[in-house]
Coordinates of C-alpha atoms and ligand atoms in Angstrom, one line a residue:
X1 CA 17.4 -14.5 10.6
X2 CA 18.2 -16.7 7.5
X3 CA 16.4 -18.7 5.2
X4 CA 17.7 -22.5 6.1
X5 CA 19.4 -24.1 3.3
X6 CA 19.1 -20.8 1.2
X7 CA 22.5 -20.2 -0.9
X8 CA 22.7 -16.1 -0.8
X9 CA 25.8 -16.0 -2.8
X10 CA 24.5 -18.3 -5.6
X11 CA 21.1 -16.4 -5.4
X12 CA 22.9 -13.2 -6.1
X13 CA 24.9 -14.4 -8.8
X14 CA 22.4 -16.7 -10.7
X15 CA 19.0 -15.2 -9.9
X16 CA 18.9 -11.5 -8.7
X17 CA 17.6 -9.2 -11.5
X18 CA 17.8 -11.9 -13.8
X19 CA 15.7 -14.8 -13.2
X20 CA 12.7 -16.2 -11.2
X21 CA 13.3 -18.9 -8.6
X22 CA 11.1 -21.2 -6.8
X23 CA 12.1 -21.8 -3.0
X24 CA 10.0 -24.7 -1.9
X25 CA 9.1 -24.3 2.1
X26 CA 12.8 -23.6 3.3
X27 CA 11.6 -22.7 7.1
X28 CA 11.8 -24.8 9.7
X29 CA 8.3 -24.1 10.7
X30 CA 6.3 -22.0 8.7
X31 CA 3.3 -20.0 10.5
X32 CA 1.2 -17.8 8.5
X33 CA 1.8 -14.1 10.3
X34 CA -1.6 -12.5 10.0
X35 CA -5.3 -13.9 9.7
X36 CA -7.3 -12.9 6.9
X37 CA -9.8 -10.9 9.1
X38 CA -6.6 -8.7 10.7
X39 CA -6.1 -8.1 7.0
X40 CA -9.4 -7.1 6.4
X41 CA -9.5 -4.9 9.4
X42 CA -5.9 -2.9 8.5
X43 CA -8.1 -2.4 5.0
X44 CA -10.8 -0.5 7.0
X45 CA -8.3 1.9 8.5
X46 CA -7.8 5.2 6.9
X47 CA -4.3 5.2 7.4
X48 CA -3.7 2.1 5.4
X49 CA -3.5 1.8 1.3
X50 CA -5.5 -0.9 0.0
X51 CA -7.4 -2.0 -3.1
X52 CA -10.3 -4.5 -3.6
X53 CA -10.4 -6.3 -6.9
X54 CA -13.2 -7.9 -7.9
X55 CA -13.7 -10.1 -10.9
X56 CA -16.4 -9.1 -13.2
X57 CA -16.5 -11.6 -16.1
X58 CA -14.1 -14.3 -17.6
X59 CA -11.7 -12.0 -19.3
X60 CA -8.5 -10.5 -17.7
X61 CA -9.6 -6.8 -18.1
X62 CA -13.1 -7.6 -16.4
X63 CA -12.1 -6.7 -13.1
X64 CA -13.3 -3.8 -10.9
X65 CA -11.0 -1.8 -8.7
X66 CA -12.0 -0.2 -5.4
X67 CA -9.9 1.8 -3.5
X68 CA -9.7 1.6 0.4
X69 CA -10.3 2.4 3.3
X70 CA -13.4 0.4 3.5
X71 CA -16.4 0.2 5.8
X72 CA -16.3 -3.2 7.6
X73 CA -19.7 -4.0 5.8
X74 CA -17.9 -3.9 2.4
X75 CA -16.3 -7.5 3.1
X76 CA -19.9 -9.3 4.2
X77 CA -21.5 -9.2 0.5
X78 CA -18.9 -9.9 -1.7
X79 CA -20.6 -12.7 -3.7
X80 CA -19.6 -15.7 -5.6
X81 CA -17.4 -14.1 -8.0
X82 CA -13.6 -14.1 -7.3
X83 CA -12.5 -11.2 -5.3
X84 CA -8.9 -10.3 -4.0
X85 CA -7.9 -7.7 -1.4
X86 CA -4.4 -6.2 -1.3
X87 CA -3.1 -4.1 1.3
X88 CA 0.1 -2.3 1.2
X89 CA 2.8 -1.9 4.1
X90 CA 1.5 -4.3 6.1
X91 CA 5.0 -4.3 7.8
X92 CA 4.5 -0.9 9.0
X93 CA 1.7 -2.1 11.3
X94 CA 2.1 -5.6 12.1
X95 CA 5.6 -6.4 13.5
X96 CA 5.1 -10.4 12.6
X97 CA 5.0 -9.2 9.0
X98 CA 7.8 -6.9 9.3
X99 CA 9.9 -9.9 10.9
X100 CA 9.3 -11.3 7.2
X101 CA 11.7 -9.0 5.9
X102 CA 14.7 -10.0 8.1
X103 CA 15.7 -13.1 6.3
X104 CA 15.6 -10.7 2.9
X105 CA 18.0 -8.1 4.7
X106 CA 21.0 -9.5 2.5
X107 CA 19.6 -7.0 0.0
X108 CA 20.2 -3.6 1.5
X109 CA 17.6 -1.7 3.4
X110 CA 17.4 1.1 1.0
X111 CA 16.4 -0.8 -1.7
X112 CA 13.1 -2.5 0.4
X113 CA 9.8 -1.0 -0.4
X114 CA 7.4 -2.8 1.8
X115 CA 5.5 -5.8 2.6
X116 CA 2.2 -6.2 0.7
X117 CA -0.4 -8.5 2.0
X118 CA -3.2 -9.8 -0.5
X119 CA -6.1 -12.4 0.2
X120 CA -7.9 -14.1 -2.4
X121 CA -10.9 -16.3 -2.7
X122 CA -10.8 -19.0 -5.1
X123 CA -9.9 -18.1 -8.6
X124 CA -8.8 -14.5 -7.1
X125 CA -5.5 -12.6 -8.7
X126 CA -4.7 -9.4 -10.1
X127 CA -4.4 -10.7 -13.4
X128 CA -1.2 -11.1 -15.6
X129 CA 0.8 -8.1 -15.4
X130 CA 4.5 -7.0 -14.5
X131 CA 5.9 -4.8 -12.0
X132 CA 8.9 -2.6 -12.2
X133 CA 10.5 -4.0 -9.2
X134 CA 12.0 -7.2 -7.5
X135 CA 9.4 -9.1 -5.4
X136 CA 9.7 -12.4 -3.2
X137 CA 6.1 -13.7 -2.9
X138 CA 5.9 -15.6 0.2
X139 CA 2.9 -18.1 0.1
X140 CA 1.3 -17.4 3.8
X141 CA -1.9 -19.4 3.7
X142 CA -3.9 -21.9 1.2
X143 CA -2.7 -22.4 -2.4
X144 CA -1.8 -20.0 -5.4
X145 CA -0.8 -21.0 -8.9
X146 CA 1.9 -18.7 -10.1
X147 CA 2.8 -18.7 -13.9
X148 CA 5.7 -16.4 -15.0
X149 CA 6.5 -15.7 -18.8
X150 CA 8.9 -13.6 -20.7
X151 CA 10.5 -10.3 -19.6
X152 CA 8.6 -7.1 -20.5
X153 CA 9.3 -3.6 -21.3
X154 CA 7.5 -0.3 -22.0
X155 CA 6.3 -1.2 -25.4
X156 CA 4.8 -4.7 -24.2
X157 CA 0.8 -3.9 -25.1
X158 CA -1.4 -3.7 -21.9
X159 CA -5.4 -4.1 -21.7
X160 CA -7.1 -0.7 -21.7
X161 CA -8.0 -0.5 -18.1
X162 CA -8.3 2.4 -15.6
X163 CA -6.4 1.1 -12.8
X164 CA -4.7 -2.1 -13.7
X165 CA -2.0 -2.4 -16.3
X166 CA -2.9 -6.2 -17.4
X167 CA -1.0 -8.0 -20.3
X168 CA -2.8 -8.4 -23.5
X169 CA -1.1 -11.4 -24.1
X170 CA 0.4 -13.7 -21.6
X171 CA 2.1 -16.8 -22.4
X172 CA 3.4 -18.7 -19.5
X173 CA 7.2 -20.3 -19.7
X174 CA 6.8 -21.8 -16.1
X175 CA 4.0 -22.7 -13.9
X176 CA 3.9 -23.6 -10.1
X177 CA 1.5 -24.2 -7.1
X178 CA 2.8 -22.5 -4.1
X179 CA 1.8 -23.7 -0.8
X180 CA 2.2 -22.3 2.6
X181 CA 6.0 -21.1 3.4
X182 CA 7.2 -21.6 -0.5
X183 CA 8.7 -18.5 -1.9
X184 CA 8.7 -17.4 -5.7
X185 CA 11.5 -14.7 -6.3
X186 CA 10.2 -12.6 -9.6
X187 CA 12.7 -9.9 -10.9
X188 CA 11.7 -6.8 -12.5
X189 CA 9.6 -6.6 -15.6
X190 CA 9.1 -10.4 -15.4
X191 CA 5.4 -11.0 -16.9
X192 CA 3.5 -13.3 -13.8
X193 CA 0.2 -14.1 -12.8
X194 CA -1.1 -15.7 -9.6
X195 CA -4.4 -17.3 -9.1
X196 CA -6.0 -18.4 -6.0
X197 CA -6.6 -22.3 -5.7
X198 CA -9.4 -22.3 -3.2
X199 CA -10.5 -19.7 -0.6
X200 CA -8.4 -18.4 2.1
X201 CA -5.1 -17.6 -0.3
X202 CA -2.6 -15.2 1.3
X203 CA 0.6 -13.8 -0.3
X204 CA 3.1 -11.7 1.3
X205 CA 4.9 -9.7 -1.2
X206 CA 8.3 -8.6 -0.2
X207 CA 8.8 -5.7 -2.4
X208 CA 12.0 -3.8 -3.2
X209 CA 12.2 -0.2 -5.2
X210 CA 14.6 1.2 -7.6
X211 CA 14.5 4.9 -8.6
X212 CA 14.1 5.6 -12.1
X213 CA 16.7 7.2 -13.9
X214 CA 14.2 10.2 -14.6
X215 CA 13.0 10.5 -11.2
X216 CA 16.7 10.7 -10.1
X217 CA 17.8 13.3 -12.3
X218 CA 14.3 15.4 -11.5
X219 CA 14.6 15.3 -8.0
X220 CA 18.3 15.7 -7.6
X221 CA 17.9 18.9 -10.0
X222 CA 14.8 20.0 -8.1
X223 CA 17.1 19.9 -5.1
X224 CA 20.0 21.7 -6.7
X225 CA 17.8 24.5 -8.0
X226 CA 16.0 25.4 -4.7
X227 CA 19.7 26.4 -3.4
X228 CA 20.5 28.4 -6.4
X229 CA 20.7 32.4 -6.4
X230 CA 19.1 34.2 -9.6
X231 CA 22.5 36.2 -10.1
X232 CA 24.2 33.3 -10.6
X233 CA 24.1 33.9 -14.3
X234 CA 25.9 33.3 -17.5
X235 CA 28.9 35.7 -17.7
X236 CA 31.3 36.5 -20.6
X237 CA 33.5 39.2 -19.4
X238 CA 36.1 37.9 -21.9
X239 CA 33.9 38.3 -25.0
X240 CA 35.7 38.2 -28.3
X241 CA 34.0 39.8 -31.6
X242 CA 32.3 37.5 -34.0
X243 CA 32.0 37.9 -37.7
X244 CA 27.9 36.7 -37.5
X245 CA 26.0 37.8 -34.7
X246 CA 23.5 35.0 -35.3
X247 CA 25.9 32.4 -34.4
X248 CA 26.1 30.6 -31.2
X249 CA 29.8 30.0 -30.6
X250 CA 31.5 26.8 -29.4
X251 CA 32.9 29.3 -26.3
X252 CA 29.6 30.1 -25.4
X253 CA 28.2 26.7 -25.6
X254 CA 31.2 25.5 -23.5
X255 CA 30.5 27.9 -20.7
X256 CA 26.6 27.2 -20.8
X257 CA 27.1 23.3 -20.6
X258 CA 29.9 23.6 -17.9
X259 CA 27.3 26.1 -15.8
X260 CA 24.6 23.2 -16.3
X261 CA 26.9 20.2 -15.1
X262 CA 29.4 21.5 -12.8
X263 CA 27.0 21.4 -9.7
X264 CA 25.6 18.0 -11.0
X265 CA 28.8 16.6 -10.5
X266 CA 29.4 17.2 -7.0
X267 CA 29.2 13.7 -5.7
X268 CA 29.3 14.4 -1.9
X269 CA 26.4 16.8 -2.1
X270 CA 24.5 14.2 -4.3
X271 CA 25.7 11.2 -1.7
X272 CA 23.7 13.9 1.1
X273 CA 20.9 14.6 -0.9
X274 CA 20.1 11.1 -1.9
X275 CA 20.5 9.7 1.5
X276 CA 18.1 12.2 2.4
X277 CA 15.6 11.7 -0.2
X278 CA 15.7 8.0 -0.3
X279 CA 15.4 7.7 3.6
X280 CA 11.9 9.9 3.3
X281 CA 9.0 7.7 4.9
X282 CA 7.0 5.9 2.5
X283 CA 4.0 7.3 4.4
X284 CA 5.0 10.3 6.3
X285 CA 2.1 10.4 8.6
X286 CA 3.2 7.1 10.1
X287 CA 5.7 8.9 12.5
X288 CA 5.8 8.0 16.3
X289 CA 6.6 11.7 17.4
X290 CA 5.6 12.3 21.0
X291 CA 2.7 14.5 22.1
X292 CA 5.4 17.0 23.6
X293 CA 9.0 16.9 22.7
X294 CA 11.2 14.9 25.0
X295 CA 13.9 16.3 26.9
X296 CA 17.6 15.1 27.1
X297 CA 17.4 14.4 30.6
X298 CA 14.6 12.0 30.3
X299 CA 16.4 10.2 27.5
X300 CA 19.5 10.1 29.5
X301 CA 17.6 8.4 32.2
X302 CA 16.1 5.9 30.1
X303 CA 19.5 4.9 28.6
X304 CA 20.9 4.4 32.1
X305 CA 18.0 2.4 32.8
X306 CA 18.9 0.2 30.0
X307 CA 15.7 0.8 28.1
X308 CA 15.9 -0.5 24.5
X309 CA 15.1 1.6 21.6
X310 CA 13.0 0.4 19.1
X311 CA 13.0 1.7 15.4
X312 CA 9.4 2.9 13.9
X313 CA 8.6 0.3 11.1
X314 CA 7.7 3.1 9.0
X315 CA 11.1 5.0 9.5
X316 CA 14.0 4.6 7.0
X317 CA 17.3 4.6 8.2
X318 CA 20.7 4.4 6.1
X319 CA 24.2 5.6 6.5
X320 CA 27.2 6.5 4.4
X321 CA 30.6 6.0 5.9
X322 CA 32.8 9.2 5.5
X323 CA 36.6 8.9 4.6
X324 CA 37.5 10.6 8.1
X325 CA 36.0 7.6 9.9
X326 CA 32.6 9.8 10.5
X327 CA 29.4 9.0 8.9
X328 CA 26.3 10.6 7.9
X329 CA 23.3 8.9 9.5
X330 CA 20.0 9.6 7.2
X331 CA 16.4 8.7 9.3
X332 CA 13.4 9.8 7.8
X333 CA 14.6 12.5 5.4
X334 CA 17.1 13.9 7.8
X335 CA 20.6 13.6 8.1
X336 CA 23.0 13.5 11.2
X337 CA 26.8 14.0 11.0
X338 CA 28.0 11.3 13.4
X339 CA 31.6 10.6 15.1
X340 CA 33.2 8.1 17.4
X341 CA 30.4 6.5 19.8
X342 CA 27.5 8.4 17.8
X343 CA 28.9 6.8 14.8
X344 CA 28.9 3.4 16.2
X345 CA 25.4 3.9 17.5
X346 CA 24.1 5.3 14.1
X347 CA 25.5 2.0 12.4
X348 CA 23.9 -0.1 15.1
X349 CA 20.3 1.7 14.5
X350 CA 21.0 1.1 10.8
X351 CA 21.6 -2.9 11.4
X352 CA 18.5 -3.6 13.4
X353 CA 15.2 -2.5 14.5
X354 CA 15.9 -3.0 18.0
X355 CA 18.9 -1.7 19.7
X356 CA 19.8 -2.4 23.3
X357 CA 21.9 0.8 24.4
X358 CA 25.1 0.7 26.3
X359 CA 24.0 2.7 29.6
X360 CA 27.4 4.2 29.3
X361 CA 26.3 6.2 26.4
X362 CA 24.3 8.3 28.7
X363 CA 27.6 10.2 29.2
X364 CA 27.9 10.9 25.7
X365 CA 26.3 14.4 24.8
X366 CA 26.5 13.7 21.1
X367 CA 25.0 10.3 21.4
X368 CA 21.9 11.6 23.8
X369 CA 21.8 14.5 21.5
X370 CA 21.0 12.3 18.6
X371 CA 18.8 9.8 20.6
X372 CA 16.7 13.0 21.4
X373 CA 16.4 14.2 17.7
X374 CA 15.4 10.7 16.5
X375 CA 12.9 10.5 19.3
X376 CA 11.3 14.0 18.8
X377 CA 11.3 13.5 14.9
X378 CA 9.0 10.0 15.5
X379 CA 11.8 7.6 13.9
X380 CA 12.4 6.0 17.2
X381 CA 10.9 5.3 20.8
X382 CA 12.0 3.6 24.0
X383 CA 10.3 0.4 24.7
X384 CA 8.5 1.5 27.7
X385 CA 6.4 4.3 25.6
X386 CA 6.4 2.8 22.0
Ligands
SIN1 C1 -0.8 -11.0 -5.2 O1 -0.4 -11.0 -4.0 O2 -1.9 -11.2 -5.7 C2 -0.1 -10.0 -6.3 C3 1.7 -9.7 -5.8 C4 2.1 -9.4 -7.4 O3 1.9 -9.8 -8.4 O4 3.1 -8.4 -7.4
CO2 CO1 3.1 -8.3 -9.0

């Protein structure tokens, strides 16, 4: 699904990671995919991450944050002051909200984080802030005034607050009132502030992710270190005499430095590790693991019968093409080497969240083994037992 009259190439060239863009209701027909009380219901579930932000005065910093899950009664007596409820990863739970991601698939899946949904009463909002990630803010219901400001960085002054990273000074450079169906794209670190105008304001944040360099290096090194033996050590069988025993010589340093970076430079090992690392679920418990592992004959019968295969909305899939036409499939932190019909199946699974399998695949042992593994690790399920 595409956003009508939206020029993707132009967007990528001039706006993505560069500057904000307001897209006035481009949908043929906009329907809000979730009711406010359904959102409140999700915030009552233990497996769902949610926050309630209550205004406790006039200042931006006068906000109280409560973390979910909430008892149903919490939403009854919230009083007159503005408040907002934010629920993370609603796309993992509500297919109609997951469908909101489809028009944005021109950005690769591995960059997608989740769809956060907010509900606010008149005047409610999280306050002026910046995020480290790109976001498309889709106005679902009601109206919200968005103001955007300059780009911030780690030196930008913040208000002292335990839970919120709010800007001390926020000077808007642009301001828009968003109506249902309108979309505002905000690049990473650009200051923004959205205030509900009237009650029943719902905003869908299509949020992306980008690894921090520090995280990449730390995690990649942690992974490498796990596979290193204690007897893999510095050696100097050609040690030359030196005049001053206190000198750390250039040849010694060169060997030490080489020892450190050699493994880090292994591009294939990095690719395999990153694929696994990046495909881990955001919420590991949200799997579709069957009560008892499925057997290959069960899967074969379902494929023969033409049962569609569904991807768990909480699962993450990606693939890396190999020079020999095989590919590595990554799903929820696991990797699979796939060739021929299995590689084609892996590509399909990465391209869409529902795959109509060719019944002929039932005759392919590698394809059946892959599907069995994916079902048993809770990444996919056949429509009949989803
Ligand atoms: C909201 O929906 O209120 C906040 C979204 C954001 O600013 O990132
Ligand atoms: Co934000």
